[in-house]
Coordinates of C-alpha atoms and ligand atoms in Angstrom, one line a residue:
M1337 CA 1.9 17.8 24.8
S1338 CA 0.1 18.1 21.5
A1339 CA -2.1 15.4 20.1
I1340 CA -0.3 12.2 19.1
P1341 CA -1.3 11.0 15.6
Y1342 CA -1.3 7.3 14.5
G1343 CA 1.3 8.1 11.8
R1344 CA 3.2 11.1 10.4
Q1345 CA 6.1 12.1 8.2
D1346 CA 9.7 12.8 9.2
I1347 CA 11.1 15.7 7.3
N1348 CA 14.6 17.0 8.0
Q1349 CA 16.7 19.9 6.7
A1350 CA 18.2 17.8 3.9
D1351 CA 14.7 17.0 2.6
I1352 CA 13.8 20.7 2.7
D1353 CA 17.1 21.7 0.9
A1354 CA 16.5 19.1 -1.8
V1355 CA 13.0 20.5 -2.6
V1356 CA 14.3 24.1 -2.5
E1357 CA 17.0 23.3 -4.9
V1358 CA 14.4 22.1 -7.5
L1359 CA 12.4 25.2 -6.9
R1360 CA 15.4 27.2 -8.0
S1361 CA 16.1 25.0 -11.0
D1362 CA 14.8 25.1 -14.6
F1363 CA 12.3 22.2 -14.2
L1364 CA 9.4 21.9 -11.8
T1365 CA 8.1 19.0 -13.8
Q1366 CA 9.4 16.6 -16.5
G1367 CA 13.1 17.3 -15.6
P1368 CA 15.9 15.1 -14.4
V1369 CA 14.9 14.4 -10.8
V1370 CA 11.9 12.1 -11.5
P1371 CA 14.1 9.6 -13.5
A1372 CA 16.7 9.8 -10.8
F1373 CA 14.2 8.9 -8.1
E1374 CA 12.8 6.1 -10.3
S1375 CA 16.2 4.7 -10.7
E1376 CA 16.9 4.9 -7.0
V1377 CA 13.7 3.0 -6.1
A1378 CA 14.3 0.4 -8.8
T1379 CA 17.8 -0.2 -7.4
Y1380 CA 16.6 -0.3 -3.8
C1381 CA 14.0 -3.0 -4.5
G1382 CA 15.9 -4.9 -7.1
A1383 CA 13.3 -4.3 -9.9
E1384 CA 14.3 -3.5 -13.5
H1385 CA 11.8 -0.7 -14.1
A1386 CA 10.1 2.0 -12.0
V1387 CA 7.4 4.4 -13.1
A1388 CA 6.7 7.4 -10.8
V1389 CA 3.2 8.8 -10.6
N1390 CA 1.2 11.2 -8.5
S1391 CA -0.3 8.6 -6.1
A1392 CA -0.5 4.9 -5.5
T1393 CA -4.1 5.1 -6.6
S1394 CA -2.9 6.2 -10.1
A1395 CA -0.2 3.5 -10.0
L1396 CA -2.8 0.9 -9.3
H1397 CA -5.0 2.2 -12.1
I1398 CA -2.3 2.2 -14.8
A1399 CA -1.1 -1.2 -13.5
C1400 CA -4.6 -2.7 -14.0
F1401 CA -4.8 -0.9 -17.4
A1402 CA -1.4 -2.2 -18.6
L1403 CA -2.4 -5.7 -17.6
G1404 CA -5.4 -5.4 -19.8
V1405 CA -8.2 -5.3 -17.2
G1406 CA -11.4 -4.2 -18.8
R1407 CA -15.1 -4.7 -19.1
G1408 CA -16.2 -8.3 -18.3
D1409 CA -13.1 -8.9 -16.2
V1410 CA -13.0 -9.6 -12.4
V1411 CA -10.2 -8.4 -10.1
W1412 CA -9.8 -9.9 -6.6
T1413 CA -8.3 -8.2 -3.5
S1414 CA -8.5 -8.3 0.3
P1415 CA -11.4 -6.6 2.1
I1416 CA -9.0 -5.3 4.7
T1417 CA -7.3 -2.5 2.7
F1418 CA -7.7 1.1 1.6
V1419 CA -10.5 1.5 -1.0
A1420 CA -8.0 2.3 -3.7
S1421 CA -7.0 -1.4 -4.0
A1422 CA -10.5 -2.2 -5.2
N1423 CA -11.3 1.0 -7.0
C1424 CA -8.6 0.5 -9.6
A1425 CA -10.5 -2.4 -11.1
L1426 CA -13.7 -0.3 -11.3
Y1427 CA -11.9 2.5 -13.1
C1428 CA -11.1 0.0 -15.9
G1429 CA -14.8 -1.1 -16.2
A1430 CA -14.1 -4.5 -14.4
T1431 CA -15.9 -5.8 -11.4
V1432 CA -14.2 -6.5 -8.0
D1433 CA -14.5 -9.4 -5.6
F1434 CA -12.9 -10.1 -2.2
V1435 CA -10.9 -12.9 -0.6
D1436 CA -11.2 -13.2 3.2
I1437 CA -8.1 -12.6 5.4
D1438 CA -5.8 -15.0 7.3
P1439 CA -6.6 -14.7 11.0
R1440 CA -2.9 -14.4 12.0
T1441 CA -1.3 -12.0 9.4
Y1442 CA -4.6 -10.2 8.5
N1443 CA -3.4 -10.5 4.8
L1444 CA -5.4 -12.2 2.1
S1445 CA -5.6 -15.9 3.0
V1446 CA -4.0 -18.2 0.4
E1447 CA -6.2 -21.1 1.6
R1448 CA -9.3 -19.1 0.9
L1449 CA -7.9 -17.9 -2.4
A1450 CA -7.3 -21.5 -3.4
G1451 CA -10.8 -22.5 -2.5
K1452 CA -12.4 -19.5 -4.2
L1453 CA -10.3 -20.1 -7.4
A1454 CA -11.5 -23.8 -7.6
L1455 CA -15.1 -22.6 -7.4
A1456 CA -14.5 -19.8 -9.9
E1457 CA -13.0 -22.2 -12.4
K1458 CA -16.1 -24.4 -12.3
A1459 CA -18.2 -21.3 -12.8
G1460 CA -16.0 -20.0 -15.6
K1461 CA -15.4 -16.8 -13.8
L1462 CA -11.7 -16.7 -12.9
P1463 CA -10.1 -13.4 -11.9
K1464 CA -7.9 -11.6 -14.4
V1465 CA -5.8 -10.0 -11.7
V1466 CA -5.4 -10.6 -8.0
I1467 CA -4.1 -7.7 -5.8
P1468 CA -2.6 -8.9 -2.5
V1469 CA -2.0 -6.1 0.0
H1470 CA 1.0 -6.2 2.3
L1471 CA -1.0 -5.0 5.3
C1472 CA 0.9 -2.9 7.8
G1473 CA 4.1 -3.7 6.0
Q1474 CA 4.0 -7.5 6.5
A1475 CA 4.4 -9.4 3.3
C1476 CA 1.7 -11.7 2.0
D1477 CA 2.5 -15.4 1.2
M1478 CA 3.7 -14.4 -2.3
A1479 CA 5.1 -17.8 -3.1
G1480 CA 1.7 -19.4 -2.4
I1481 CA -0.2 -16.8 -4.5
N1482 CA 2.3 -17.1 -7.3
A1483 CA 1.9 -20.9 -7.4
L1484 CA -1.9 -20.4 -7.8
S1485 CA -1.4 -17.8 -10.5
Q1486 CA 0.5 -20.3 -12.6
R1487 CA -2.2 -22.9 -12.1
Y1488 CA -5.1 -20.5 -12.8
G1489 CA -3.5 -18.0 -15.2
F1490 CA -4.2 -14.7 -13.3
K1491 CA -1.8 -11.7 -13.1
I1492 CA -0.6 -10.3 -9.8
I1493 CA -0.2 -6.7 -8.6
E1494 CA 1.3 -6.3 -5.2
D1495 CA -0.2 -3.4 -3.3
A1496 CA 2.9 -2.5 -1.3
S1497 CA 1.6 0.9 -0.3
H1498 CA 2.5 0.1 3.3
A1499 CA 5.6 -1.9 2.6
I1500 CA 8.5 -0.1 1.0
G1501 CA 11.6 -1.0 3.0
G1502 CA 10.2 -4.4 4.1
K1503 CA 11.4 -7.8 3.0
Y1504 CA 9.9 -11.1 2.0
K1505 CA 12.2 -14.2 2.3
N1506 CA 15.1 -11.9 2.9
E1507 CA 14.6 -10.0 -0.4
P1508 CA 13.2 -6.5 -0.8
I1509 CA 9.5 -6.1 -1.4
G1510 CA 9.2 -4.7 -4.9
N1511 CA 11.6 -7.0 -6.7
C1512 CA 8.6 -8.6 -8.4
R1513 CA 9.9 -12.1 -8.1
Y1514 CA 6.4 -13.4 -7.5
S1515 CA 4.3 -10.7 -9.3
D1516 CA 3.9 -8.7 -12.5
I1517 CA 3.9 -5.2 -10.9
T1518 CA 4.4 -3.8 -7.4
V1519 CA 2.9 -0.5 -6.3
F1520 CA 4.2 1.9 -3.6
S1521 CA 2.5 4.9 -1.9
F1522 CA 4.4 8.0 -0.8
H1523 CA 1.5 9.6 1.1
P1524 CA 2.8 11.4 4.3
V1525 CA 1.6 8.6 6.7
K1526 CA 3.4 5.9 4.7
I1527 CA 7.1 4.9 5.1
I1528 CA 8.6 7.6 2.9
T1529 CA 6.8 10.5 1.5
T1530 CA 6.7 12.8 -1.5
G1531 CA 3.6 14.7 -0.2
E1532 CA 1.4 12.8 -2.6
G1533 CA 3.0 10.3 -4.9
G1534 CA 3.3 6.7 -5.9
M1535 CA 5.4 4.3 -8.0
A1536 CA 4.9 1.1 -10.0
V1537 CA 7.8 -1.2 -10.4
T1538 CA 8.1 -4.2 -12.7
N1539 CA 10.7 -6.5 -14.4
D1540 CA 8.6 -6.5 -17.7
S1541 CA 9.8 -3.8 -20.1
T1542 CA 6.6 -3.9 -22.2
L1543 CA 4.5 -3.3 -19.0
A1544 CA 6.9 -0.5 -18.0
K1545 CA 6.7 1.2 -21.4
H1546 CA 2.9 0.9 -21.4
M1547 CA 2.6 2.4 -17.9
R1548 CA 4.9 5.3 -18.9
L1549 CA 2.6 6.1 -21.8
L1550 CA -0.5 5.9 -19.6
R1551 CA 0.8 8.3 -17.0
S1552 CA 1.2 11.0 -19.6
H1553 CA -1.7 11.2 -22.0
G1554 CA -0.6 8.2 -24.1
I1555 CA 2.0 10.5 -25.6
S1556 CA 5.4 9.4 -26.8
S1557 CA 8.4 11.4 -28.1
T1558 CA 10.6 8.4 -28.7
P1559 CA 11.3 8.3 -32.5
A1560 CA 10.8 4.6 -32.7
D1561 CA 7.2 4.9 -31.4
M1562 CA 6.3 7.7 -33.8
H1563 CA 4.2 7.0 -36.8
L1564 CA 5.8 8.0 -40.1
R1565 CA 4.5 11.3 -41.5
P1566 CA 5.4 13.4 -44.5
A1567 CA 8.9 14.8 -44.1
D1568 CA 7.8 18.4 -44.1
E1569 CA 5.5 18.0 -41.1
I1570 CA 7.1 18.8 -37.6
W1571 CA 6.1 16.2 -35.0
N1572 CA 8.1 16.3 -31.7
Y1573 CA 5.6 14.1 -29.9
Q1574 CA 2.6 11.9 -30.9
Q1575 CA -0.3 10.6 -28.9
I1576 CA -0.3 6.9 -29.7
G1577 CA -2.8 5.7 -27.1
L1578 CA -5.3 7.1 -24.5
G1579 CA -3.7 8.0 -21.2
F1580 CA -4.0 10.3 -18.2
N1581 CA -2.0 13.1 -16.5
Y1582 CA -0.6 11.1 -13.6
R1583 CA 2.9 12.6 -13.6
M1584 CA 4.9 13.2 -10.4
T1585 CA 6.5 16.6 -10.2
E1586 CA 10.2 17.3 -9.8
L1587 CA 9.6 18.8 -6.3
Q1588 CA 7.9 15.5 -5.2
A1589 CA 10.7 13.4 -6.7
A1590 CA 13.4 15.6 -5.0
L1591 CA 11.7 14.9 -1.6
G1592 CA 11.4 11.2 -2.5
L1593 CA 15.0 11.0 -3.5
S1594 CA 16.1 12.5 -0.2
Q1595 CA 13.7 10.4 1.8
I1596 CA 14.7 7.1 0.3
G1597 CA 18.2 7.7 1.6
R1598 CA 16.7 7.6 5.0
L1599 CA 14.4 4.6 4.4
D1600 CA 16.4 2.0 6.2
S1601 CA 16.8 4.2 9.3
F1602 CA 13.0 4.8 9.3
V1603 CA 12.3 1.1 9.2
E1604 CA 14.8 0.5 12.0
K1605 CA 13.2 3.1 14.2
R1606 CA 9.8 1.6 13.4
H1607 CA 11.1 -1.8 14.5
L1608 CA 12.4 -0.4 17.8
I1609 CA 9.0 1.2 18.6
A1610 CA 7.1 -2.0 17.6
Q1611 CA 9.4 -4.1 19.8
R1612 CA 8.8 -1.8 22.7
Y1613 CA 5.0 -2.2 22.3
D1614 CA 5.5 -6.0 21.9
N1615 CA 7.2 -6.1 25.3
E1616 CA 5.1 -3.5 27.2
L1617 CA 1.7 -4.8 26.0
A1618 CA 2.4 -8.5 26.1
D1619 CA 0.5 -9.2 29.4
L1620 CA -2.7 -7.4 28.3
P1621 CA -5.8 -9.2 27.0
I1622 CA -5.2 -8.0 23.5
E1623 CA -3.6 -9.5 20.4
I1624 CA -0.4 -7.8 19.2
P1625 CA 0.7 -8.1 15.6
W1626 CA 1.9 -11.6 14.9
Q1627 CA 4.8 -11.8 12.4
H1628 CA 5.4 -14.5 9.9
S1629 CA 9.1 -15.7 9.8
D1630 CA 9.2 -15.0 6.0
S1631 CA 8.4 -11.4 6.6
H1632 CA 10.6 -8.5 7.7
S1633 CA 7.9 -5.8 8.1
S1634 CA 8.3 -2.1 7.4
Y1635 CA 5.8 -1.7 10.3
H1636 CA 3.7 1.0 8.7
L1637 CA 1.0 0.2 11.3
Y1638 CA 0.8 -1.4 14.7
P1639 CA -2.7 -2.9 14.9
I1640 CA -3.9 -4.2 18.3
R1641 CA -7.0 -6.4 18.5
I1642 CA -9.2 -6.1 21.5
K1643 CA -10.5 -9.6 21.5
Q1644 CA -14.2 -9.7 22.3
D1645 CA -13.8 -13.0 24.2
K1646 CA -10.9 -11.9 26.3
S1647 CA -11.3 -8.2 27.2
A1648 CA -13.9 -6.7 29.5
K1649 CA -13.6 -3.4 27.5
T1650 CA -14.9 -2.9 24.0
Q1651 CA -13.1 -1.5 21.0
R1652 CA -15.2 1.6 21.2
Q1653 CA -14.4 2.2 25.0
I1654 CA -10.7 1.9 24.3
Y1655 CA -10.9 4.1 21.3
N1656 CA -12.8 6.8 23.3
A1657 CA -10.3 6.6 26.2
L1658 CA -7.3 7.1 23.8
Q1659 CA -9.0 9.9 22.0
A1660 CA -9.9 11.6 25.3
A1661 CA -6.2 11.6 26.1
D1662 CA -5.3 13.2 22.7
I1663 CA -4.1 10.0 21.2
N1664 CA -5.5 9.8 17.7
V1665 CA -5.8 6.1 17.1
N1666 CA -7.3 5.0 13.8
L1667 CA -9.1 2.0 12.4
H1668 CA -7.4 0.1 9.5
Y1669 CA -9.8 -0.9 7.9
I1670 CA -13.5 -1.3 7.5
P1671 CA -13.9 -4.1 5.0
V1672 CA -14.1 -2.4 1.7
Y1673 CA -17.3 -4.1 0.6
R1674 CA -19.1 -2.7 3.7
Q1675 CA -18.6 0.8 2.2
P1676 CA -22.0 2.2 1.0
Y1677 CA -20.7 2.4 -2.6
F1678 CA -19.9 -1.3 -2.5
E1679 CA -23.0 -2.4 -0.6
A1680 CA -24.9 -0.7 -3.5
M1681 CA -23.3 -3.3 -5.8
G1682 CA -24.9 -6.1 -3.8
F1683 CA -22.2 -7.0 -1.2
K1684 CA -23.8 -7.9 2.2
A1685 CA -22.6 -8.0 5.8
G1686 CA -21.3 -11.4 6.6
Y1687 CA -19.5 -11.9 3.2
C1688 CA -16.0 -12.3 4.7
Q1689 CA -16.4 -13.2 8.4
E1690 CA -12.8 -13.1 9.4
S1691 CA -12.5 -9.6 8.0
E1692 CA -15.6 -8.5 9.8
Q1693 CA -14.4 -9.9 13.1
Y1694 CA -11.1 -8.1 12.6
H1695 CA -12.9 -4.8 11.9
K1696 CA -14.8 -5.1 15.2
E1697 CA -11.6 -5.6 17.3
V1698 CA -8.7 -3.6 15.6
L1699 CA -7.2 -0.3 16.5
S1700 CA -3.9 1.2 15.0
I1701 CA -1.9 2.7 17.8
P1702 CA 0.7 5.4 17.1
L1703 CA 3.8 4.2 15.3
Y1704 CA 6.1 6.6 13.3
P1705 CA 9.9 7.3 13.4
T1706 CA 9.6 10.6 15.3
L1707 CA 7.4 9.2 18.1
T1708 CA 9.4 9.9 21.3
V1709 CA 9.8 7.6 24.2
T1710 CA 7.8 10.0 26.4
E1711 CA 4.9 9.9 23.8
Q1712 CA 5.1 6.1 23.5
D1713 CA 5.1 5.8 27.3
K1714 CA 1.9 7.9 27.4
V1715 CA 0.2 5.7 24.8
I1716 CA 1.2 2.6 26.8
R1717 CA 0.0 4.1 30.1
V1718 CA -3.4 5.3 28.7
L1719 CA -3.9 2.0 26.9
R1720 CA -3.1 -0.1 30.0
E1721 CA -5.5 2.1 32.1
A1722 CA -8.3 1.9 29.5
I1723 CA -8.0 -1.9 29.3
A1724 CA -7.7 -2.5 33.1
Ligands
PLP624 C1 -2.5 4.6 1.0 C2 -2.9 3.4 0.3 C3 -3.3 3.4 -1.1 C4 -3.4 4.7 -1.9 O1 -2.3 5.5 -1.8 P1 -2.3 7.0 -2.4 O2 -0.8 7.3 -2.6 O3 -2.8 7.8 -1.3 O4 -3.1 7.0 -3.6 C5 -3.6 2.3 -1.7 N1 -3.5 1.1 -1.1 C6 -3.2 1.0 0.2 C7 -3.2 -0.3 0.9 C8 -3.0 2.2 1.0 O5 -2.7 2.1 2.3

C-alpha cells in the first residue's frame, strides 16, 4: 500500500476530457469557460456575482483591496488558519490582528470578538475588515459576526477556502447573506480543484466590478468604462486603475466546471468517512470534531485532539507512529502569529491561549473522497495502537 496522504484530489475521466477539450479549442485563457464556471459557482451558492482568479490568496487580496483596505487600517482574522488569511491585509499595507478561537468549533470566537471590539472602540482602533475562516468546512457563527459588524461598522470577508459545498443554517456557504464577499480555494487538497485557483463571490455589483478590474491589470474593455478620446484614436481597452494578473485559465475553469458537478457527491463521501471515524474513534481519549447544529460541514479536514490531560501519549508520539506507518497526517494549523515573520512584528507566544492549546493537541487524519475502507481501517488501527 502506498502512503496515505491527509487529503488529495479526485479526478475522473470526465474531468480529463473537459480539460482536453479546452486544449483543442481556440482559447486557453480569456475564453468562454471561465464565465461559465463563474456562473455555475454563483448559482450553486446562491450569490449574484462570482469572480474567478488563480488562487484563493489572490481572491483574498482583491477582496481586501475592493473593500478599501489600505495603510492605517487593521484587519482581524483567526490565528488558526492558513497564512493567506492574514497576508492579504499586509499586501494592502494594512496591519493584522487575531481573535482567539472557540474551544468547541475551533473557529474565531464571537464572544472574544465582541470583547476585543469593545476595547478597540475605546482605543479608537476598530478593524476595517474581519475575516472569519470556516475551519475544516464548519461554518462560523456568521449571524453573530454580522450583528457585531452592524454595531461596529466593519466589513466581512468569509474565508471559505475549506467550505464550498457546506451549509450554514440550511443555506449554502457563499450566498453572502452575512458577509460582503466570500472566498473559495480550488487547491488540490480542497473540496473541488482547478489545480490552482480561487473565486470571490458577492451580492454587491460594485464590488464585483472592482474585483474584475483588479484581477486583470485594472483594464476594462466595456465601452461605458472607457474615457472619451478623440474619434480618430483606436482604443479597444483602457487601463482605468491599477490591478494585477490574477486570471484563471480556461483549462483550470474547465476542470472546475466538471468538478463542481461532482461537488455534492464529494461532500457526501466526506460525511460517510467522517461518520465512520466518529463511530470508530469515540471510545479513545481524544476529542473528535464537534459539530454545531447550524453547520453542515464540507469536512475538508478531520482534526483530532490528543488532549494533554486525558491521553498518556503525546501529539508528537502519535504523529510519529502514524508517519512510521506511511500515514501522512498533518497539522492545521500553527497559530499564524507564531510564524517567524509575524513574531518579527511583535506578536508573542501566549497571545491567543485557546489557539496555542489547540496547536499542541491537533492532528488532521486522512479524509478525502477516494480514501478506501481498507485505507481508513488502517488509519483507525494504527491510531488505536498508537494511543493504547
Ligand atoms: C488553502 C487556503 C487558502 C489559500 O488558498 P490558495 O488557493 O492555495 O491560495 C487560504 N485560506 C485558507 C483557510 C486555506 O486553507
